[in-house]
Structure formats: structure tokens, C-alpha cells
Amino acid sequence: PYTASCLQIRVCTFGISCNGTSSDHGGAYAQRDGEFVEISMTCSAAKEAADIVNEMLRLFLATRGDTKRQELSRKLNGLEEQRGRVQNELDAANKNLDAIREDNHLTDLEQPAGRYFQHTITIRLNSLELQKNELDLAIKQLQADIGNLQESREFGRGFKVDLRFFQELLGLTETGIEAGLSLLAAAENDPDLLFTAHSPYSTGPELIRKLKERAARHGHLFPIHVAESSAETAFLAAGNGPFRDFLEERNAWDDSFVSPGLSPIAYLDRLGVLDERTLCVHCVHCDEDDLEVVAARNSAICVCPGSNRYLEVGRAPVPHMLAKGIRVVLGTDSSASNPHLSLWQEMRVLHEEHPGIEPGEIIRMAGRNGAELMGISDEIGSLEPGCSSCFLAVSGDLPEKANPEAILEWLVSAGLSIVTEWVE
């Protein structure tokens, strides 16, 4: 689903080919707050399904979306006005300090009165400057999301969360690859558009390389699903298995793709797309050699334990990743493979499956590690001077022993029972 505010749009497709050339049936519906009328439709082609979803997105943006943006715009304007008042007070305080220095000939501030006044006014000025910085940072929180329609990035505009939307491109056939390359060419002059490849089994090698080149050119992160299932490993190793059958059944196979005969990680490495700005998502079926490559290229890994458990594809070797010094972050994947899009739940599942990992390390995977990967750890991801003062207050069935160890253990174990509230 595409979820924003109180709107949820779901797209259900059955038998729609990856290259959009044929379809048996497709449908879509949208519902908002129980007050928005449910829309249900069927279609006979993938393009028609996409048109339906785009129309619903435009409908939302023209109604509830505009209202929400206006509401948030008023709030942001209020914050700007408050910051302006703080700045005026700061300027006035500076003028006051200069006037007192001049009246009392305190050019060097050696007299006791001068030193006392300087100390007092400095504290006030520092307080005002902190208020101004907090107002700047309070509206900056970050979420990275991946989807298939550029319209989806509109949901993040004007919201408190800074949404970094990555549009996934797929195409394993010659036609699909050409379509992807054409889309990239059309977006060349818009560096704010973030593109990425879906996976090595659904996106052709030329398209993967071009997507990575664009990401590197604009300084973007390059996330890609990799080594999620044994079926993916079999497909890349020998070109057969469930994935090959799936593509052929949907007319998304034209024999142009040649199996590399490699593991998913080794294949991406041969394509030259693994570096410090590459985020390998899942990495469930990675052996020691694969992890050595990821570590050598300084790439990061996003593990999605809730999704992996739901699909029963296995468990990511997270302790081995950490032992090799690989940066690990937590993600949820989408609701197509995970009924709970909650990092609290992801922490709980990870803790259950790997109890030897320290709770503090798991919390870092869900917070600071992601901020570092996105290059904004000086703004969010921790509570320290210079970072945003906006944070989550957590409530629930707290442990009786309120020591740090017990609290950390509870935070990574409580899952969906945790209740949160923003503190600003």
C-alpha cells in the first residue's frame, strides 16, 4: 500500500507482467478515515492499473493532501515567526551589550561589573541561539522509503518527516531495460529524483549500472534488495528455479538475461555497484565470502527480520555482519511482505532471533546507524548538543527495575505494545 496521513491506497494485481504487456486482472481501492468513499475498479492491462492509481493519488493530493499541507504550512510559518522573534531579541541583546560597554568604557571588560554583565548576557545569548537551532532542527526528521510511482514522493512534501523517496526501476527484458533507461534520461536534469534498482533478479545489468552511476553522480544512496531468498540465489547461479518460472508465466522473459553464475553479492560486485553509498537490503542468503566482499567495499546492510520471518525465507546472519564491521541498519520492507511496518517490532524480532546482540546495538541499528548512512547524524539519530531536540517519549509496561540495562532490554522486546509520542 501507499500510506500517507489518513489515506491508504492499495494496489492488487493478478497476472500482470513485469513489462506491462499483459494482464489477467487488476484492481485498486482507496479509503481514508472511513469518510472517503471506497473506490474499487478492475482493469485488463497493467498500464490501466497504473493510470487508476495515479488518478487516485491526484484525487488525494487535490483534497485531503492540500488540507494537510495547509495545516502544516501554518505550523511551519508559526515556527518561523517564533524564530524571527528570537533573532530580534538576540539582535537587541547584542545592541544592549554594545551600549553598556560604551557607556561604562568596558572595552576590555576588566571591571567586576563588566565581567558579571558579560557572563549574564552571554548566558542569555547562548540560550537564544539554542532556541533558534532547536526550531531549525525540530522540523527535520528523516524517513527513507521505496516505491514504484514518482507521485508517491508528494506524500512527504510539507510534513514534519523529511521523506526521501526512492523510485524502484525493474526490467529484465530488453524492452523493460529500454523503458528504464528512457525514464532515467528524461529525469537527468532533476537531481532531486531518487532512483534505484529493485534487485539483481528483476533489473537488468545495464540498468543497474546506469542507476548506480546516476546515484553516484548526484551523491545519492543506492539501496537494492539482494540475497533475500534461496530462489534468488538459484536464479542467478543457474538461471532456473521459481523466479524463472514466475517471469516466463508473466511474459517477462525474453532470454536476453544471461545468468551470471554467481551469488547475488558477487554479481553486484562484478557490476561494480558496491561501495560505501550502497545499501544491500536483506542479505539473508550470504555466506562468509559474500560478507567479506560487503565489508571490503564498505557497503551497508539493511536487515528486515519481520519480513524475512513472514515470508519464511530464513534469517540474516547479523552477528557475522557485525563481527566483520559491516554497518547494519533496520528496515521493514513493505506491507506486501510484512504485516507490521514498525521498527519496534523489527527490534523485537531481531532480538528474539539473535539474543546475543546487545540491546544497545539493536537500538543503534534502528536509529543512529541510519542517520549516519544518510549523512545527517549531526542533526538526528542521537540526543547531543547540536542535534534536534525533537524525540520520542515511550510508554508501556515498563520494567520494575529502572536501570539502563533493564530499560534497553525492554525497548527491544516490547514490540507493538510500545506507545510513543513526539516531544518537541
JSON list of C-alpha atoms in Angstrom, two decimals, residues 97-320:
[
{"chain": "A", "resi": 97, "resn": "LEU", "atom": "CA", "xyz": [25.65, 44.86, 25.34]},
{"chain": "A", "resi": 98, "resn": "ASP", "atom": "CA", "xyz": [27.48, 47.25, 22.98]},
{"chain": "A", "resi": 99, "resn": "ALA", "atom": "CA", "xyz": [25.71, 50.25, 24.53]},
{"chain": "A", "resi": 100, "resn": "ILE", "atom": "CA", "xyz": [26.64, 49.23, 28.09]},
{"chain": "A", "resi": 101, "resn": "ARG", "atom": "CA", "xyz": [30.22, 48.60, 27.05]},
{"chain": "A", "resi": 102, "resn": "GLU", "atom": "CA", "xyz": [30.39, 52.09, 25.53]},
{"chain": "A", "resi": 103, "resn": "ASP", "atom": "CA", "xyz": [28.66, 53.87, 28.45]},
{"chain": "A", "resi": 104, "resn": "ASN", "atom": "CA", "xyz": [30.88, 52.22, 31.04]},
{"chain": "A", "resi": 105, "resn": "HIS", "atom": "CA", "xyz": [34.07, 52.20, 28.99]},
{"chain": "A", "resi": 106, "resn": "LEU", "atom": "CA", "xyz": [34.21, 48.43, 29.39]},
{"chain": "A", "resi": 107, "resn": "THR", "atom": "CA", "xyz": [36.19, 47.80, 26.26]},
{"chain": "A", "resi": 108, "resn": "ASP", "atom": "CA", "xyz": [38.27, 45.10, 27.92]},
{"chain": "A", "resi": 109, "resn": "LEU", "atom": "CA", "xyz": [35.60, 44.14, 30.48]},
{"chain": "A", "resi": 110, "resn": "GLU", "atom": "CA", "xyz": [38.19, 44.00, 33.26]},
{"chain": "A", "resi": 111, "resn": "GLN", "atom": "CA", "xyz": [35.99, 45.66, 35.89]},
{"chain": "A", "resi": 112, "resn": "PRO", "atom": "CA", "xyz": [33.94, 43.27, 38.07]},
{"chain": "A", "resi": 113, "resn": "ALA", "atom": "CA", "xyz": [30.65, 44.80, 36.92]},
{"chain": "A", "resi": 114, "resn": "GLY", "atom": "CA", "xyz": [31.65, 44.33, 33.33]},
{"chain": "A", "resi": 115, "resn": "ARG", "atom": "CA", "xyz": [32.65, 40.72, 33.85]},
{"chain": "A", "resi": 116, "resn": "TYR", "atom": "CA", "xyz": [29.38, 39.98, 35.64]},
{"chain": "A", "resi": 117, "resn": "PHE", "atom": "CA", "xyz": [27.31, 41.61, 32.94]},
{"chain": "A", "resi": 118, "resn": "GLN", "atom": "CA", "xyz": [29.22, 39.82, 30.18]},
{"chain": "A", "resi": 119, "resn": "HIS", "atom": "CA", "xyz": [28.62, 36.50, 31.90]},
{"chain": "A", "resi": 120, "resn": "THR", "atom": "CA", "xyz": [24.90, 37.19, 32.29]},
{"chain": "A", "resi": 121, "resn": "ILE", "atom": "CA", "xyz": [24.32, 38.40, 28.74]},
{"chain": "A", "resi": 122, "resn": "THR", "atom": "CA", "xyz": [26.40, 35.56, 27.29]},
{"chain": "A", "resi": 123, "resn": "ILE", "atom": "CA", "xyz": [24.18, 33.01, 29.03]},
{"chain": "A", "resi": 124, "resn": "ARG", "atom": "CA", "xyz": [21.12, 34.75, 27.61]},
{"chain": "A", "resi": 125, "resn": "LEU", "atom": "CA", "xyz": [22.59, 34.91, 24.12]},
{"chain": "A", "resi": 126, "resn": "ASN", "atom": "CA", "xyz": [23.54, 31.25, 24.22]},
{"chain": "A", "resi": 127, "resn": "SER", "atom": "CA", "xyz": [20.03, 30.37, 25.35]},
{"chain": "A", "resi": 128, "resn": "LEU", "atom": "CA", "xyz": [18.52, 32.33, 22.47]},
{"chain": "A", "resi": 129, "resn": "GLU", "atom": "CA", "xyz": [20.87, 30.75, 19.96]},
{"chain": "A", "resi": 130, "resn": "LEU", "atom": "CA", "xyz": [19.95, 27.28, 21.23]},
{"chain": "A", "resi": 131, "resn": "GLN", "atom": "CA", "xyz": [16.27, 28.09, 20.85]},
{"chain": "A", "resi": 132, "resn": "LYS", "atom": "CA", "xyz": [16.88, 29.17, 17.28]},
{"chain": "A", "resi": 133, "resn": "ASN", "atom": "CA", "xyz": [18.82, 25.99, 16.49]},
{"chain": "A", "resi": 134, "resn": "GLU", "atom": "CA", "xyz": [16.13, 23.83, 18.05]},
{"chain": "A", "resi": 135, "resn": "LEU", "atom": "CA", "xyz": [13.49, 25.47, 15.89]},
{"chain": "A", "resi": 136, "resn": "ASP", "atom": "CA", "xyz": [15.61, 24.71, 12.84]},
{"chain": "A", "resi": 137, "resn": "LEU", "atom": "CA", "xyz": [16.11, 21.08, 13.77]},
{"chain": "A", "resi": 138, "resn": "ALA", "atom": "CA", "xyz": [12.72, 20.31, 15.29]},
{"chain": "A", "resi": 139, "resn": "ILE", "atom": "CA", "xyz": [11.13, 20.13, 11.86]},
{"chain": "A", "resi": 140, "resn": "LYS", "atom": "CA", "xyz": [13.80, 17.77, 10.49]},
{"chain": "A", "resi": 141, "resn": "GLN", "atom": "CA", "xyz": [13.24, 14.06, 10.96]},
{"chain": "A", "resi": 142, "resn": "LEU", "atom": "CA", "xyz": [14.05, 11.56, 8.26]},
{"chain": "A", "resi": 143, "resn": "GLN", "atom": "CA", "xyz": [12.48, 8.54, 6.66]},
{"chain": "A", "resi": 144, "resn": "ALA", "atom": "CA", "xyz": [13.66, 6.73, 3.55]},
{"chain": "A", "resi": 145, "resn": "ASP", "atom": "CA", "xyz": [11.01, 4.93, 1.52]},
{"chain": "A", "resi": 146, "resn": "ILE", "atom": "CA", "xyz": [10.95, 2.99, -1.72]},
{"chain": "A", "resi": 147, "resn": "GLY", "atom": "CA", "xyz": [8.15, 2.59, -4.25]},
{"chain": "A", "resi": 148, "resn": "ASN", "atom": "CA", "xyz": [7.32, 2.45, -7.94]},
{"chain": "A", "resi": 149, "resn": "LEU", "atom": "CA", "xyz": [5.49, 5.74, -8.67]},
{"chain": "A", "resi": 150, "resn": "GLN", "atom": "CA", "xyz": [7.01, 9.22, -8.63]},
{"chain": "A", "resi": 151, "resn": "GLU", "atom": "CA", "xyz": [3.70, 10.56, -7.29]},
{"chain": "A", "resi": 152, "resn": "SER", "atom": "CA", "xyz": [4.41, 8.79, -4.00]},
{"chain": "A", "resi": 153, "resn": "ARG", "atom": "CA", "xyz": [7.08, 11.32, -3.09]},
{"chain": "A", "resi": 154, "resn": "GLU", "atom": "CA", "xyz": [4.37, 14.00, -2.96]},
{"chain": "A", "resi": 155, "resn": "PHE", "atom": "CA", "xyz": [3.13, 12.49, 0.31]},
{"chain": "A", "resi": 156, "resn": "GLY", "atom": "CA", "xyz": [6.23, 13.76, 2.10]},
{"chain": "A", "resi": 157, "resn": "ARG", "atom": "CA", "xyz": [6.04, 17.36, 1.00]},
{"chain": "A", "resi": 158, "resn": "GLY", "atom": "CA", "xyz": [5.31, 19.77, 3.84]},
{"chain": "A", "resi": 159, "resn": "PHE", "atom": "CA", "xyz": [5.30, 17.07, 6.51]},
{"chain": "A", "resi": 160, "resn": "LYS", "atom": "CA", "xyz": [7.47, 17.08, 9.59]},
{"chain": "A", "resi": 161, "resn": "VAL", "atom": "CA", "xyz": [9.18, 13.91, 8.43]},
{"chain": "A", "resi": 162, "resn": "ASP", "atom": "CA", "xyz": [11.75, 14.54, 5.73]},
{"chain": "A", "resi": 163, "resn": "LEU", "atom": "CA", "xyz": [10.78, 11.80, 3.28]},
{"chain": "A", "resi": 164, "resn": "ARG", "atom": "CA", "xyz": [13.49, 10.55, 0.94]},
{"chain": "A", "resi": 165, "resn": "PHE", "atom": "CA", "xyz": [11.58, 8.61, -1.68]},
{"chain": "A", "resi": 166, "resn": "PHE", "atom": "CA", "xyz": [13.45, 6.19, -3.94]},
{"chain": "A", "resi": 167, "resn": "GLN", "atom": "CA", "xyz": [11.69, 5.10, -7.11]},
{"chain": "A", "resi": 168, "resn": "GLU", "atom": "CA", "xyz": [12.49, 1.49, -7.95]},
{"chain": "A", "resi": 169, "resn": "LEU", "atom": "CA", "xyz": [13.03, 0.51, -11.57]},
{"chain": "A", "resi": 170, "resn": "LEU", "atom": "CA", "xyz": [12.52, -3.02, -12.83]},
{"chain": "A", "resi": 171, "resn": "GLY", "atom": "CA", "xyz": [13.23, -4.53, -16.21]},
{"chain": "A", "resi": 172, "resn": "LEU", "atom": "CA", "xyz": [14.95, -7.77, -17.11]},
{"chain": "A", "resi": 173, "resn": "THR", "atom": "CA", "xyz": [13.82, -7.90, -20.74]},
{"chain": "A", "resi": 174, "resn": "GLU", "atom": "CA", "xyz": [15.27, -5.73, -23.48]},
{"chain": "A", "resi": 175, "resn": "THR", "atom": "CA", "xyz": [12.00, -3.77, -23.63]},
{"chain": "A", "resi": 176, "resn": "GLY", "atom": "CA", "xyz": [11.93, -3.28, -19.85]},
{"chain": "A", "resi": 177, "resn": "ILE", "atom": "CA", "xyz": [15.55, -2.12, -19.73]},
{"chain": "A", "resi": 178, "resn": "GLU", "atom": "CA", "xyz": [14.98, 0.35, -22.57]},
{"chain": "A", "resi": 179, "resn": "ALA", "atom": "CA", "xyz": [11.96, 1.77, -20.76]},
{"chain": "A", "resi": 180, "resn": "GLY", "atom": "CA", "xyz": [14.01, 2.24, -17.59]},
{"chain": "A", "resi": 181, "resn": "LEU", "atom": "CA", "xyz": [16.87, 3.92, -19.42]},
{"chain": "A", "resi": 182, "resn": "SER", "atom": "CA", "xyz": [14.41, 6.26, -21.14]},
{"chain": "A", "resi": 183, "resn": "LEU", "atom": "CA", "xyz": [12.95, 7.24, -17.78]},
{"chain": "A", "resi": 184, "resn": "LEU", "atom": "CA", "xyz": [16.42, 7.99, -16.42]},
{"chain": "A", "resi": 185, "resn": "ALA", "atom": "CA", "xyz": [17.27, 10.10, -19.45]},
{"chain": "A", "resi": 186, "resn": "ALA", "atom": "CA", "xyz": [14.07, 12.12, -19.05]},
{"chain": "A", "resi": 187, "resn": "ALA", "atom": "CA", "xyz": [14.90, 12.79, -15.37]},
{"chain": "A", "resi": 188, "resn": "GLU", "atom": "CA", "xyz": [18.55, 13.72, -15.93]},
{"chain": "A", "resi": 189, "resn": "ASN", "atom": "CA", "xyz": [18.00, 17.40, -15.15]},
{"chain": "A", "resi": 190, "resn": "ASP", "atom": "CA", "xyz": [16.12, 16.70, -11.91]},
{"chain": "A", "resi": 191, "resn": "PRO", "atom": "CA", "xyz": [18.73, 15.58, -9.33]},
{"chain": "A", "resi": 192, "resn": "ASP", "atom": "CA", "xyz": [16.10, 15.61, -6.59]},
{"chain": "A", "resi": 193, "resn": "LEU", "atom": "CA", "xyz": [14.54, 12.46, -8.06]},
{"chain": "A", "resi": 194, "resn": "LEU", "atom": "CA", "xyz": [15.99, 9.42, -6.30]},
{"chain": "A", "resi": 195, "resn": "PHE", "atom": "CA", "xyz": [16.13, 6.23, -8.38]},
{"chain": "A", "resi": 196, "resn": "THR", "atom": "CA", "xyz": [17.27, 2.74, -7.51]},
{"chain": "A", "resi": 197, "resn": "ALA", "atom": "CA", "xyz": [17.15, -0.82, -8.81]},
{"chain": "A", "resi": 198, "resn": "HIS", "atom": "CA", "xyz": [14.72, -3.31, -7.33]},
{"chain": "A", "resi": 199, "resn": "SER", "atom": "CA", "xyz": [17.03, -6.34, -7.26]},
{"chain": "A", "resi": 200, "resn": "PRO", "atom": "CA", "xyz": [19.60, -8.25, -9.33]},
{"chain": "A", "resi": 201, "resn": "TYR", "atom": "CA", "xyz": [16.94, -10.78, -10.33]},
{"chain": "A", "resi": 202, "resn": "SER", "atom": "CA", "xyz": [14.40, -8.23, -11.61]},
{"chain": "A", "resi": 203, "resn": "THR", "atom": "CA", "xyz": [16.57, -5.43, -13.03]},
{"chain": "A", "resi": 204, "resn": "GLY", "atom": "CA", "xyz": [18.97, -5.96, -15.93]},
{"chain": "A", "resi": 205, "resn": "PRO", "atom": "CA", "xyz": [22.72, -5.39, -15.50]},
{"chain": "A", "resi": 206, "resn": "GLU", "atom": "CA", "xyz": [22.91, -2.36, -17.80]},
{"chain": "A", "resi": 207, "resn": "LEU", "atom": "CA", "xyz": [20.05, -0.67, -15.97]},
{"chain": "A", "resi": 208, "resn": "ILE", "atom": "CA", "xyz": [21.62, -1.46, -12.58]},
{"chain": "A", "resi": 209, "resn": "ARG", "atom": "CA", "xyz": [24.90, 0.14, -13.67]},
{"chain": "A", "resi": 210, "resn": "LYS", "atom": "CA", "xyz": [23.18, 3.25, -15.02]},
{"chain": "A", "resi": 211, "resn": "LEU", "atom": "CA", "xyz": [21.13, 3.64, -11.85]},
{"chain": "A", "resi": 212, "resn": "LYS", "atom": "CA", "xyz": [24.25, 3.39, -9.71]},
{"chain": "A", "resi": 213, "resn": "GLU", "atom": "CA", "xyz": [26.08, 5.89, -11.92]},
{"chain": "A", "resi": 214, "resn": "ARG", "atom": "CA", "xyz": [23.24, 8.37, -11.52]},
{"chain": "A", "resi": 215, "resn": "ALA", "atom": "CA", "xyz": [23.19, 7.85, -7.73]},
{"chain": "A", "resi": 216, "resn": "ALA", "atom": "CA", "xyz": [26.97, 8.41, -7.54]},
{"chain": "A", "resi": 217, "resn": "ARG", "atom": "CA", "xyz": [26.76, 11.48, -9.78]},
{"chain": "A", "resi": 218, "resn": "HIS", "atom": "CA", "xyz": [24.21, 13.15, -7.51]},
{"chain": "A", "resi": 219, "resn": "GLY", "atom": "CA", "xyz": [25.56, 11.83, -4.19]},
{"chain": "A", "resi": 220, "resn": "HIS", "atom": "CA", "xyz": [22.52, 9.64, -3.54]},
{"chain": "A", "resi": 221, "resn": "LEU", "atom": "CA", "xyz": [22.29, 6.42, -1.58]},
{"chain": "A", "resi": 222, "resn": "PHE", "atom": "CA", "xyz": [21.80, 3.28, -3.70]},
{"chain": "A", "resi": 223, "resn": "PRO", "atom": "CA", "xyz": [19.55, 0.72, -1.91]},
{"chain": "A", "resi": 224, "resn": "ILE", "atom": "CA", "xyz": [18.87, -2.62, -3.60]},
{"chain": "A", "resi": 225, "resn": "HIS", "atom": "CA", "xyz": [17.19, -5.87, -2.50]},
{"chain": "A", "resi": 226, "resn": "VAL", "atom": "CA", "xyz": [19.77, -8.62, -2.57]},
{"chain": "A", "resi": 227, "resn": "ALA", "atom": "CA", "xyz": [20.11, -12.23, -1.40]},
{"chain": "A", "resi": 228, "resn": "GLU", "atom": "CA", "xyz": [16.64, -12.29, 0.11]},
{"chain": "A", "resi": 229, "resn": "SER", "atom": "CA", "xyz": [15.66, -15.87, -0.80]},
{"chain": "A", "resi": 230, "resn": "SER", "atom": "CA", "xyz": [17.17, -19.16, -1.93]},
{"chain": "A", "resi": 231, "resn": "ALA", "atom": "CA", "xyz": [15.11, -18.83, -5.13]},
{"chain": "A", "resi": 232, "resn": "GLU", "atom": "CA", "xyz": [17.01, -15.64, -5.99]},
{"chain": "A", "resi": 233, "resn": "THR", "atom": "CA", "xyz": [20.33, -17.37, -5.34]},
{"chain": "A", "resi": 234, "resn": "ALA", "atom": "CA", "xyz": [19.34, -20.31, -7.59]},
{"chain": "A", "resi": 235, "resn": "PHE", "atom": "CA", "xyz": [18.17, -18.00, -10.39]},
{"chain": "A", "resi": 236, "resn": "LEU", "atom": "CA", "xyz": [21.43, -16.02, -10.51]},
{"chain": "A", "resi": 237, "resn": "ALA", "atom": "CA", "xyz": [23.58, -19.14, -10.13]},
{"chain": "A", "resi": 238, "resn": "ALA", "atom": "CA", "xyz": [21.93, -21.28, -12.81]},
{"chain": "A", "resi": 239, "resn": "GLY", "atom": "CA", "xyz": [19.14, -19.25, -14.42]},
{"chain": "A", "resi": 240, "resn": "ASN", "atom": "CA", "xyz": [16.37, -21.59, -13.32]},
{"chain": "A", "resi": 241, "resn": "GLY", "atom": "CA", "xyz": [14.02, -22.19, -10.41]},
{"chain": "A", "resi": 242, "resn": "PRO", "atom": "CA", "xyz": [10.83, -20.48, -9.19]},
{"chain": "A", "resi": 243, "resn": "PHE", "atom": "CA", "xyz": [11.88, -17.00, -10.33]},
{"chain": "A", "resi": 244, "resn": "ARG", "atom": "CA", "xyz": [12.48, -18.14, -13.89]},
{"chain": "A", "resi": 245, "resn": "ASP", "atom": "CA", "xyz": [9.07, -19.86, -13.93]},
{"chain": "A", "resi": 246, "resn": "PHE", "atom": "CA", "xyz": [7.44, -16.74, -12.46]},
{"chain": "A", "resi": 247, "resn": "LEU", "atom": "CA", "xyz": [8.88, -14.47, -15.16]},
{"chain": "A", "resi": 248, "resn": "GLU", "atom": "CA", "xyz": [8.03, -16.80, -18.01]},
{"chain": "A", "resi": 249, "resn": "GLU", "atom": "CA", "xyz": [4.42, -17.20, -16.84]},
{"chain": "A", "resi": 250, "resn": "ARG", "atom": "CA", "xyz": [4.01, -13.42, -16.94]},
{"chain": "A", "resi": 251, "resn": "ASN", "atom": "CA", "xyz": [5.65, -12.87, -20.32]},
{"chain": "A", "resi": 252, "resn": "ALA", "atom": "CA", "xyz": [8.50, -11.02, -18.61]},
{"chain": "A", "resi": 253, "resn": "TRP", "atom": "CA", "xyz": [11.26, -13.22, -20.01]},
{"chain": "A", "resi": 254, "resn": "ASP", "atom": "CA", "xyz": [12.86, -12.92, -23.44]},
{"chain": "A", "resi": 255, "resn": "ASP", "atom": "CA", "xyz": [16.10, -14.93, -22.96]},
{"chain": "A", "resi": 256, "resn": "SER", "atom": "CA", "xyz": [18.19, -11.75, -23.13]},
{"chain": "A", "resi": 257, "resn": "PHE", "atom": "CA", "xyz": [19.31, -12.08, -19.50]},
{"chain": "A", "resi": 258, "resn": "VAL", "atom": "CA", "xyz": [22.24, -14.45, -19.03]},
{"chain": "A", "resi": 259, "resn": "SER", "atom": "CA", "xyz": [22.66, -15.96, -15.59]},
{"chain": "A", "resi": 260, "resn": "PRO", "atom": "CA", "xyz": [25.99, -14.74, -14.13]},
{"chain": "A", "resi": 261, "resn": "GLY", "atom": "CA", "xyz": [26.64, -17.99, -12.31]},
{"chain": "A", "resi": 262, "resn": "LEU", "atom": "CA", "xyz": [27.45, -16.03, -9.15]},
{"chain": "A", "resi": 263, "resn": "SER", "atom": "CA", "xyz": [25.96, -15.31, -5.77]},
{"chain": "A", "resi": 264, "resn": "PRO", "atom": "CA", "xyz": [23.85, -12.11, -5.66]},
{"chain": "A", "resi": 265, "resn": "ILE", "atom": "CA", "xyz": [26.59, -10.19, -3.80]},
{"chain": "A", "resi": 266, "resn": "ALA", "atom": "CA", "xyz": [29.36, -11.42, -6.11]},
{"chain": "A", "resi": 267, "resn": "TYR", "atom": "CA", "xyz": [27.23, -10.45, -9.11]},
{"chain": "A", "resi": 268, "resn": "LEU", "atom": "CA", "xyz": [26.69, -6.88, -7.85]},
{"chain": "A", "resi": 269, "resn": "ASP", "atom": "CA", "xyz": [30.40, -6.66, -7.11]},
{"chain": "A", "resi": 270, "resn": "ARG", "atom": "CA", "xyz": [31.21, -7.71, -10.68]},
{"chain": "A", "resi": 271, "resn": "LEU", "atom": "CA", "xyz": [28.88, -4.97, -11.91]},
{"chain": "A", "resi": 272, "resn": "GLY", "atom": "CA", "xyz": [30.92, -2.50, -9.85]},
{"chain": "A", "resi": 273, "resn": "VAL", "atom": "CA", "xyz": [28.00, -1.11, -7.85]},
{"chain": "A", "resi": 274, "resn": "LEU", "atom": "CA", "xyz": [29.14, -1.98, -4.32]},
{"chain": "A", "resi": 275, "resn": "ASP", "atom": "CA", "xyz": [30.70, 0.92, -2.41]},
{"chain": "A", "resi": 276, "resn": "GLU", "atom": "CA", "xyz": [30.14, 2.99, 0.74]},
{"chain": "A", "resi": 277, "resn": "ARG", "atom": "CA", "xyz": [26.95, 4.51, -0.72]},
{"chain": "A", "resi": 278, "resn": "THR", "atom": "CA", "xyz": [25.32, 1.15, -1.50]},
{"chain": "A", "resi": 279, "resn": "LEU", "atom": "CA", "xyz": [22.75, -0.30, 0.88]},
{"chain": "A", "resi": 280, "resn": "CYS", "atom": "CA", "xyz": [22.22, -4.05, 0.46]},
{"chain": "A", "resi": 281, "resn": "VAL", "atom": "CA", "xyz": [18.71, -4.86, 1.71]},
{"chain": "A", "resi": 282, "resn": "HIS", "atom": "CA", "xyz": [18.05, -8.28, 3.33]},
{"chain": "A", "resi": 283, "resn": "CYS", "atom": "CA", "xyz": [21.27, -10.31, 2.75]},
{"chain": "A", "resi": 284, "resn": "VAL", "atom": "CA", "xyz": [19.64, -13.41, 4.24]},
{"chain": "A", "resi": 285, "resn": "HIS", "atom": "CA", "xyz": [21.49, -15.84, 1.98]},
{"chain": "A", "resi": 286, "resn": "CYS", "atom": "CA", "xyz": [25.03, -14.54, 2.29]},
{"chain": "A", "resi": 287, "resn": "ASP", "atom": "CA", "xyz": [27.98, -16.73, 3.17]},
{"chain": "A", "resi": 288, "resn": "GLU", "atom": "CA", "xyz": [31.28, -15.67, 4.69]},
{"chain": "A", "resi": 289, "resn": "ASP", "atom": "CA", "xyz": [32.77, -14.81, 1.28]},
{"chain": "A", "resi": 290, "resn": "ASP", "atom": "CA", "xyz": [29.81, -12.58, 0.47]},
{"chain": "A", "resi": 291, "resn": "LEU", "atom": "CA", "xyz": [30.10, -10.73, 3.75]},
{"chain": "A", "resi": 292, "resn": "GLU", "atom": "CA", "xyz": [33.84, -10.29, 3.22]},
{"chain": "A", "resi": 293, "resn": "VAL", "atom": "CA", "xyz": [33.07, -8.56, -0.08]},
{"chain": "A", "resi": 294, "resn": "VAL", "atom": "CA", "xyz": [30.46, -6.29, 1.53]},
{"chain": "A", "resi": 295, "resn": "ALA", "atom": "CA", "xyz": [32.93, -5.36, 4.29]},
{"chain": "A", "resi": 296, "resn": "ALA", "atom": "CA", "xyz": [35.77, -4.77, 1.80]},
{"chain": "A", "resi": 297, "resn": "ARG", "atom": "CA", "xyz": [33.59, -2.42, -0.26]},
{"chain": "A", "resi": 298, "resn": "ASN", "atom": "CA", "xyz": [32.40, -0.65, 2.93]},
{"chain": "A", "resi": 299, "resn": "SER", "atom": "CA", "xyz": [28.78, -1.16, 1.87]},
{"chain": "A", "resi": 300, "resn": "ALA", "atom": "CA", "xyz": [25.97, -1.21, 4.42]},
{"chain": "A", "resi": 301, "resn": "ILE", "atom": "CA", "xyz": [23.26, -3.80, 5.02]},
{"chain": "A", "resi": 302, "resn": "CYS", "atom": "CA", "xyz": [19.62, -3.22, 5.91]},
{"chain": "A", "resi": 303, "resn": "VAL", "atom": "CA", "xyz": [18.11, -6.26, 7.61]},
{"chain": "A", "resi": 304, "resn": "CYS", "atom": "CA", "xyz": [14.32, -6.78, 7.66]},
{"chain": "A", "resi": 305, "resn": "PRO", "atom": "CA", "xyz": [13.76, -9.62, 10.14]},
{"chain": "A", "resi": 306, "resn": "GLY", "atom": "CA", "xyz": [9.97, -9.15, 10.28]},
{"chain": "A", "resi": 307, "resn": "SER", "atom": "CA", "xyz": [9.62, -9.50, 6.52]},
{"chain": "A", "resi": 308, "resn": "ASN", "atom": "CA", "xyz": [12.01, -12.46, 6.38]},
{"chain": "A", "resi": 309, "resn": "ARG", "atom": "CA", "xyz": [10.04, -14.25, 9.09]},
{"chain": "A", "resi": 310, "resn": "TYR", "atom": "CA", "xyz": [6.72, -13.56, 7.39]},
{"chain": "A", "resi": 311, "resn": "LEU", "atom": "CA", "xyz": [7.93, -14.92, 4.05]},
{"chain": "A", "resi": 312, "resn": "GLU", "atom": "CA", "xyz": [9.86, -17.75, 5.73]},
{"chain": "A", "resi": 313, "resn": "VAL", "atom": "CA", "xyz": [12.97, -17.09, 3.66]},
{"chain": "A", "resi": 314, "resn": "GLY", "atom": "CA", "xyz": [15.43, -17.54, 6.54]},
{"chain": "A", "resi": 315, "resn": "ARG", "atom": "CA", "xyz": [17.37, -15.37, 8.98]},
{"chain": "A", "resi": 316, "resn": "ALA", "atom": "CA", "xyz": [20.05, -12.87, 8.10]},
{"chain": "A", "resi": 317, "resn": "PRO", "atom": "CA", "xyz": [23.46, -13.70, 9.68]},
{"chain": "A", "resi": 318, "resn": "VAL", "atom": "CA", "xyz": [23.52, -10.44, 11.61]},
{"chain": "A", "resi": 319, "resn": "PRO", "atom": "CA", "xyz": [26.16, -11.47, 14.21]},
{"chain": "A", "resi": 320, "resn": "HIS", "atom": "CA", "xyz": [28.56, -12.33, 11.39]}
]
